[in-house]
Short mmCIF file of C-alpha atoms in Angstrom, two decimals:
data_model
loop_
_atom_site.label_atom_id
_atom_site.label_comp_id
_atom_site.label_asym_id
_atom_site.label_seq_id
_atom_site.Cartn_x
_atom_site.Cartn_y
_atom_site.Cartn_z
CA UNK A 53 -0.05 0.01 0.12
CA UNK A 54 1.15 3.55 -0.71
CA UNK A 55 -0.11 6.82 0.97
CA UNK A 56 -0.23 10.02 -0.61
CA UNK A 57 -1.63 13.27 0.55
CA UNK A 58 -3.94 15.36 -1.82
CA UNK A 59 -3.11 19.17 -2.19
CA UNK A 60 -5.31 21.72 -1.16
CA UNK A 61 -7.98 21.44 1.85
CA UNK A 62 -7.26 23.80 4.94
CA UNK A 63 -8.98 21.82 7.35
CA UNK A 64 -8.97 17.91 7.46
CA UNK A 65 -5.93 16.28 6.08
CA UNK A 66 -7.00 13.86 3.02
CA UNK A 67 -4.89 11.00 1.65
CA UNK A 68 -5.20 8.75 -1.43
CA UNK A 69 -4.62 4.86 -0.25
CA UNK A 70 -3.39 2.85 -3.06
CA UNK A 71 -3.76 -0.90 -2.88
CA UNK A 72 -3.55 -3.74 -5.03
CA UNK A 73 -7.02 -4.22 -5.60
CA UNK A 74 -8.60 -0.31 -5.78
CA UNK A 75 -7.56 3.14 -4.29
CA UNK A 76 -9.54 4.64 -1.36
CA UNK A 77 -9.52 7.88 0.21
CA UNK A 78 -8.72 8.38 3.68
CA UNK A 79 -9.73 11.71 5.64
CA UNK A 80 -8.83 12.50 8.97
CA UNK A 81 -8.85 15.25 11.91
CA UNK A 82 -5.74 16.94 11.97
CA UNK A 83 -3.30 16.31 15.18
CA UNK A 84 -3.29 18.59 18.23
CA UNK A 85 -5.63 20.84 20.27
CA UNK A 86 -8.76 21.65 18.14
CA UNK A 87 -11.23 24.31 18.40
CA UNK A 88 -14.63 22.91 19.81
CA UNK A 89 -16.88 21.41 17.20
CA UNK A 90 -14.35 22.08 14.30
CA UNK A 91 -13.15 19.00 12.04
CA UNK A 92 -16.01 17.51 12.39
CA UNK A 93 -15.34 14.24 9.92
CA UNK A 94 -18.03 12.22 11.97
CA UNK A 95 -20.69 14.62 10.46
CA UNK A 96 -19.12 14.24 6.89
CA UNK A 97 -19.28 10.52 7.02
CA UNK A 98 -22.88 10.51 8.65
CA UNK A 99 -24.31 12.73 5.72
CA UNK A 100 -22.53 11.05 3.18
CA UNK A 101 -23.73 7.41 4.09
CA UNK A 102 -27.47 8.99 4.13
CA UNK A 103 -27.19 10.53 0.75
CA UNK A 104 -25.45 7.89 -1.39
CA UNK A 105 -28.40 5.47 -1.01
CA UNK A 106 -30.83 8.39 -2.30
CA UNK A 107 -28.80 8.83 -5.56
CA UNK A 108 -27.28 12.23 -4.73
CA UNK A 109 -23.52 12.27 -6.08
CA UNK A 110 -21.15 11.54 -3.16
CA UNK A 111 -18.50 8.80 -2.62
CA UNK A 112 -19.43 5.38 -1.14
CA UNK A 113 -18.33 5.50 2.55
CA UNK A 114 -16.64 2.20 3.95
CA UNK A 115 -16.05 2.88 7.56
CA UNK A 116 -15.52 5.33 10.33
CA UNK A 117 -12.98 4.97 13.01
CA UNK A 118 -13.07 7.19 16.29
CA UNK A 119 -10.58 5.35 18.15
CA UNK A 120 -7.68 7.96 17.86
CA UNK A 121 -5.16 5.43 19.02
CA UNK A 122 -5.12 4.03 15.50
CA UNK A 123 -3.56 6.68 13.79
CA UNK A 124 -3.52 9.62 16.14
CA UNK A 125 -6.98 11.07 15.49
CA UNK A 126 -10.46 9.97 14.18
CA UNK A 127 -10.62 9.27 10.34
CA UNK A 128 -13.20 7.55 7.95
CA UNK A 129 -12.55 5.85 4.50
CA UNK A 130 -14.54 6.48 1.41
CA UNK A 131 -14.50 5.71 -2.27
CA UNK A 132 -11.77 7.44 -4.77
CA UNK A 133 -14.35 8.95 -7.38
CA UNK A 134 -12.09 9.80 -10.56
CA UNK A 135 -13.04 12.76 -12.49
CA UNK A 136 -12.23 16.33 -13.04
CA UNK A 137 -11.40 18.87 -10.18
CA UNK A 138 -12.10 22.38 -11.56
CA UNK A 139 -10.01 24.85 -9.23
CA UNK A 140 -10.85 28.29 -11.25
CA UNK A 141 -14.61 29.05 -11.30
CA UNK A 142 -13.99 31.12 -14.50
CA UNK A 143 -13.30 27.77 -16.28
CA UNK A 144 -10.42 29.34 -18.65
CA UNK A 145 -9.94 25.97 -20.29
CA UNK A 146 -13.79 25.55 -21.38
CA UNK A 147 -15.78 26.86 -23.98
CA UNK A 148 -18.92 29.09 -23.44
CA UNK A 149 -21.28 26.03 -23.78
CA UNK A 150 -19.30 23.86 -21.53
CA UNK A 151 -19.02 26.93 -18.86
CA UNK A 152 -22.96 27.35 -18.90
CA UNK A 153 -23.55 23.70 -18.66
CA UNK A 154 -21.24 23.24 -15.72
CA UNK A 155 -22.82 26.15 -13.79
CA UNK A 156 -26.49 24.78 -14.74
CA UNK A 157 -25.31 21.52 -13.07
CA UNK A 158 -23.88 23.17 -9.98
CA UNK A 159 -27.43 25.05 -9.44
CA UNK A 160 -29.50 22.19 -10.27
CA UNK A 161 -27.41 19.76 -7.70
CA UNK A 162 -27.95 22.37 -5.33
CA UNK A 163 -31.68 22.06 -5.85
CA UNK A 164 -31.42 18.45 -5.58
CA UNK A 165 -29.67 18.44 -2.40
CA UNK A 166 -32.10 20.96 -0.63
CA UNK A 167 -35.26 18.93 -2.05
CA UNK A 168 -34.51 16.13 0.59
CA UNK A 169 -36.51 15.95 3.51
CA UNK A 170 -33.78 15.25 6.30
CA UNK A 171 -36.26 13.05 8.66
CA UNK A 172 -36.95 10.84 5.71
CA UNK A 173 -33.39 9.78 4.97
CA UNK A 174 -32.40 9.42 8.60
CA UNK A 175 -30.85 12.98 9.26
CA UNK A 176 -33.71 14.54 11.17
CA UNK A 177 -31.61 15.00 14.24
CA UNK A 178 -28.62 16.29 12.17
CA UNK A 179 -29.13 19.87 13.19
CA UNK A 180 -30.75 22.15 15.99
CA UNK A 181 -34.31 23.62 15.69
CA UNK A 182 -34.52 27.30 15.74
CA UNK A 183 -32.88 30.04 13.48
CA UNK A 184 -29.97 28.68 11.48
CA UNK A 185 -28.90 32.09 10.98
CA UNK A 186 -28.84 33.04 14.33
CA UNK A 187 -26.92 29.64 15.29
CA UNK A 188 -24.56 30.40 12.68
CA UNK A 189 -23.57 34.11 13.64
CA UNK A 190 -23.23 33.01 17.14
CA UNK A 191 -21.09 30.14 16.03
CA UNK A 192 -18.58 31.86 14.13
CA UNK A 193 -18.70 35.03 16.25
CA UNK A 194 -17.47 32.52 19.11
CA UNK A 195 -14.77 30.72 16.95
CA UNK A 196 -13.68 34.03 15.53
CA UNK A 197 -13.06 35.25 19.15
CA UNK A 198 -11.30 31.87 20.09
CA UNK A 199 -8.81 32.44 17.40
CA UNK A 200 -7.39 35.44 19.13
CA UNK A 201 -8.09 37.66 15.93
CA UNK A 202 -6.85 41.40 15.91
CA UNK A 203 -9.39 43.64 16.22
CA UNK A 204 -11.38 44.60 12.76
CA UNK A 205 -14.05 47.47 12.69
CA UNK A 206 -16.04 45.85 10.00
CA UNK A 207 -16.06 42.30 11.39
CA UNK A 208 -17.22 43.94 14.60
CA UNK A 209 -20.10 45.92 12.62
CA UNK A 210 -21.03 42.66 11.05
CA UNK A 211 -21.31 40.82 14.20
CA UNK A 212 -23.61 43.36 15.65
CA UNK A 213 -25.76 43.93 12.58
CA UNK A 214 -25.95 40.66 11.45
CA UNK A 215 -27.53 39.38 14.99
CA UNK A 216 -30.05 42.10 15.11
CA UNK A 217 -31.34 41.42 11.22
CA UNK A 218 -31.64 37.78 10.99
CA UNK A 219 -34.40 36.36 8.73
CA UNK A 220 -37.31 34.33 9.85
CA UNK A 221 -37.11 30.49 10.63
CA UNK A 222 -37.91 28.41 7.55
CA UNK A 223 -38.09 24.73 7.14
CA UNK A 224 -34.72 22.87 7.48
CA UNK A 225 -32.80 21.26 4.86
CA UNK A 226 -29.50 19.70 4.32
CA UNK A 227 -27.00 22.36 3.71
CA UNK A 228 -23.55 21.50 2.28
CA UNK A 229 -21.77 24.88 3.84
CA UNK A 230 -19.06 25.01 1.36
CA UNK A 231 -20.70 24.65 -1.99
CA UNK A 232 -17.94 25.49 -4.56
CA UNK A 233 -16.66 24.21 -7.66
CA UNK A 234 -13.45 22.89 -6.16
CA UNK A 235 -15.32 20.65 -3.83
CA UNK A 236 -16.92 18.64 -6.51
CA UNK A 237 -15.56 16.02 -8.93
CA UNK A 238 -16.78 16.34 -12.39
CA UNK A 239 -17.05 13.50 -14.83
CA UNK A 240 -14.33 13.06 -17.36
CA UNK A 241 -16.93 13.34 -20.33
CA UNK A 242 -19.69 15.65 -19.64
CA UNK A 243 -20.66 18.40 -17.49
CA UNK A 244 -22.09 16.40 -14.69
CA UNK A 245 -21.17 16.23 -11.05
CA UNK A 246 -19.98 12.82 -10.12
CA UNK A 247 -19.28 13.43 -6.45
CA UNK A 248 -19.89 16.47 -3.99
CA UNK A 249 -17.24 16.35 -1.43
CA UNK A 250 -15.91 17.98 1.89
CA UNK A 251 -19.03 17.90 4.14
CA UNK A 252 -17.23 19.09 7.33
CA UNK A 253 -19.51 22.13 7.43
CA UNK A 254 -22.92 20.25 6.56
CA UNK A 255 -25.84 20.48 8.92
CA UNK A 256 -29.38 21.41 8.87
CA UNK A 257 -30.56 24.98 8.26
CA UNK A 258 -31.78 27.23 5.66
CA UNK A 259 -31.05 26.31 2.16
CA UNK A 260 -30.71 30.26 1.02
CA UNK A 261 -27.61 30.16 3.19
CA UNK A 262 -26.03 27.50 1.01
CA UNK A 263 -27.16 28.83 -2.40
CA UNK A 264 -26.06 32.33 -1.38
CA UNK A 265 -22.58 30.86 -0.06
CA UNK A 266 -22.20 29.63 -3.74
CA UNK A 267 -23.43 32.79 -5.19
CA UNK A 268 -20.99 34.95 -2.95
CA UNK A 269 -17.86 34.74 -5.44
CA UNK A 270 -19.69 37.20 -7.61
CA UNK A 271 -19.34 39.66 -4.86
CA UNK A 272 -15.60 38.71 -3.72
CA UNK A 273 -13.02 41.16 -3.43
CA UNK A 274 -11.05 41.38 -6.73
CA UNK A 275 -7.81 39.69 -5.15
CA UNK A 276 -9.82 36.44 -4.24
CA UNK A 277 -8.81 33.77 -6.29
CA UNK A 278 -12.45 32.88 -7.25
CA UNK A 279 -13.60 36.65 -7.83
CA UNK A 280 -15.60 36.94 -10.70
CA UNK A 281 -14.75 40.75 -11.33
CA UNK A 282 -13.16 40.10 -14.70
CA UNK A 283 -15.62 38.01 -16.11
CA UNK A 284 -17.31 39.02 -19.39
CA UNK A 285 -20.88 37.70 -18.69
CA UNK A 286 -22.00 38.25 -22.09
CA UNK A 287 -19.68 36.29 -23.79
CA UNK A 288 -18.02 33.99 -21.47
CA UNK A 289 -21.01 31.39 -21.18
CA UNK A 290 -20.81 31.73 -17.15
CA UNK A 291 -24.20 33.21 -15.88
CA UNK A 292 -24.71 36.32 -13.99
CA UNK A 293 -25.68 36.02 -10.13
CA UNK A 294 -29.21 37.02 -11.05
CA UNK A 295 -29.46 34.31 -13.64
CA UNK A 296 -28.09 31.58 -11.31
CA UNK A 297 -30.20 32.82 -8.59
CA UNK A 298 -33.34 32.91 -10.82
CA UNK A 299 -32.44 29.25 -11.97
CA UNK A 300 -32.31 27.94 -8.22
CA UNK A 301 -35.62 29.91 -7.14
CA UNK A 302 -37.55 28.88 -10.12
CA UNK A 303 -36.43 25.20 -9.75
CA UNK A 304 -36.74 25.01 -5.96
CA UNK A 305 -39.86 27.14 -5.54
CA UNK A 306 -38.07 29.25 -2.76
CA UNK A 307 -38.09 32.81 -1.96
CA UNK A 308 -35.75 35.44 -0.28
CA UNK A 309 -36.74 36.96 2.87
CA UNK A 310 -33.98 39.40 2.79
CA UNK A 311 -32.40 41.26 0.06
CA UNK A 312 -29.69 39.02 -1.81
CA UNK A 313 -26.99 41.41 -0.21
CA UNK A 314 -28.09 40.38 3.35
CA UNK A 315 -27.23 36.93 2.54
CA UNK A 316 -23.93 37.82 0.74
CA UNK A 317 -22.97 40.08 3.72
CA UNK A 318 -23.61 36.95 6.05
CA UNK A 319 -21.58 34.56 4.11
CA UNK A 320 -18.83 36.86 3.68
CA UNK A 321 -18.49 37.36 7.38
CA UNK A 322 -18.66 33.61 7.91
CA UNK A 323 -15.81 33.04 5.39
CA UNK A 324 -13.96 35.59 7.10
CA UNK A 325 -14.44 33.95 10.55
CA UNK A 326 -13.30 30.62 9.14
CA UNK A 327 -10.27 31.93 7.52
CA UNK A 328 -9.31 33.28 10.86
CA UNK A 329 -9.55 30.17 12.49
CA UNK A 330 -7.14 28.77 9.57
CA UNK A 331 -5.02 31.78 10.21
CA UNK A 332 -5.08 30.88 14.07
CA UNK A 333 -4.05 27.14 13.43
CA UNK A 334 -1.36 28.20 11.45
CA UNK A 335 0.18 30.17 14.23
CA UNK A 336 -0.19 27.37 16.50
CA UNK A 337 1.87 25.04 14.12
CA UNK A 338 -1.25 23.23 12.79
CA UNK A 339 -1.34 24.45 9.09
CA UNK A 340 -2.53 21.80 6.44
CA UNK A 341 -0.82 23.63 3.70
CA UNK A 342 1.21 26.67 2.83
CA UNK A 343 -1.67 28.55 1.94
CA UNK A 344 -2.82 28.67 5.51
CA UNK A 345 -0.25 30.88 6.28
CA UNK A 346 -1.78 33.57 4.04
CA UNK A 347 -5.17 33.49 5.52
CA UNK A 348 -4.70 36.38 8.17
CA UNK A 349 -4.43 38.63 5.19
CA UNK A 350 -7.65 37.71 3.61
CA UNK A 351 -9.81 38.31 6.58
CA UNK A 352 -10.07 42.14 6.57
CA UNK A 353 -10.71 42.59 2.95
CA UNK A 354 -13.54 40.07 3.06
CA UNK A 355 -14.89 41.87 6.00
CA UNK A 356 -14.80 44.83 4.48
CA UNK A 357 -16.73 43.63 1.31
CA UNK A 358 -19.22 42.04 3.85
CA UNK A 359 -19.97 45.51 5.28
CA UNK A 360 -20.08 46.82 1.78
CA UNK A 361 -23.00 44.48 1.07
CA UNK A 362 -24.54 45.06 4.48
CA UNK A 363 -24.78 48.51 3.67
CA UNK A 364 -26.59 47.60 0.51
CA UNK A 365 -28.90 45.88 2.38
CA UNK A 366 -29.70 48.64 4.73
CA UNK A 367 -27.20 48.62 7.12
CA UNK A 368 -26.79 51.93 8.91
CA UNK A 369 -23.27 53.91 8.20
#
C-alpha cells in the first residue's frame, strides 16, 4: 500500500490509499488541540452515508474510526471518485457552452440536495431547531473570538448588525456549507457532477444560506482566487449572479426573505471567521498547507466586502 496526501484543503488532511485491488480516500482530523466542534469528520461521514443510497452524487463510504489510538485522530474511508476537479470557477479551459452547462449542473445539484426531507433519510436529528442564521452567527462569532483575531471594525459591525437582522425561521434542509466548484468531482466526458466532497460544515439549516454561499463569489474582493470581477458575462457562458439565482428559485420554488445583499454579507462574514480560524491554526503550527499561512491577510478585505453588502441591504453607516 502507498499513501499520498492530496493537495489543497485547509482543515482535514486527506490522503489517497493505493492498494493492489483499488484506491481509497482517507480523511482524518488534524493532530493537536482543536477548536470545539471544528473538523467534524463524523458528521461528514454520516451525511454522505445517508445521501449515497438516495442517488445523490457523493463517494461511497466504507467505515468511520473514532479510536484515536489507531492513527492519532479519528478518520474515515471512502471511495475514490475519478473525474475532473476544476479549481478556477472562471473555467478558462472550457468553451462558453461547457461553462454554462457546468454552472447549470451546479445549481441543479444544489436544488436536488435541498429537496431532500432530512427526517425521511435518517437525518432528522442532524441539526438543531430554531434559527439557522442566529446559530451560525453565534457560532462563527465565538470561533472568531477564540482564534485571537486582531481587532477589525468591519467584522465587529457585521457581528452586531447580522445578529439584529436575522431572517425568519424556515423549514430546515441539508446544507453543504462549502458549496463551490473545487469541492466537486466532475465526470471526465460531460458537465455532470460525479461527487460532491468536503461535507465538514454540513448541517440542517436554511437552504438560501447554502445557495448564497455559492453566489458569494460574484461579490468577492478582486484579489480573491474565485472573484468574478473580470468575467465578461455576455460572452463567457458564465451566468450572472441574477441568472444563477433565478434558476435556483424557479426550480426550487423558494423565495428570499431578505435582500440578496444580506445573505452575501452573512456569508462573507462567515468565510472571514473561518479563515481567521485557519490563521489561528497556522500560528499554532497546525497548518495543513502553505496557503494557510496567508489566511490572515484575507480576513480584513472579506470583512470590508461583507460590510459593503450590508450597507446595500440597509445597514446604517
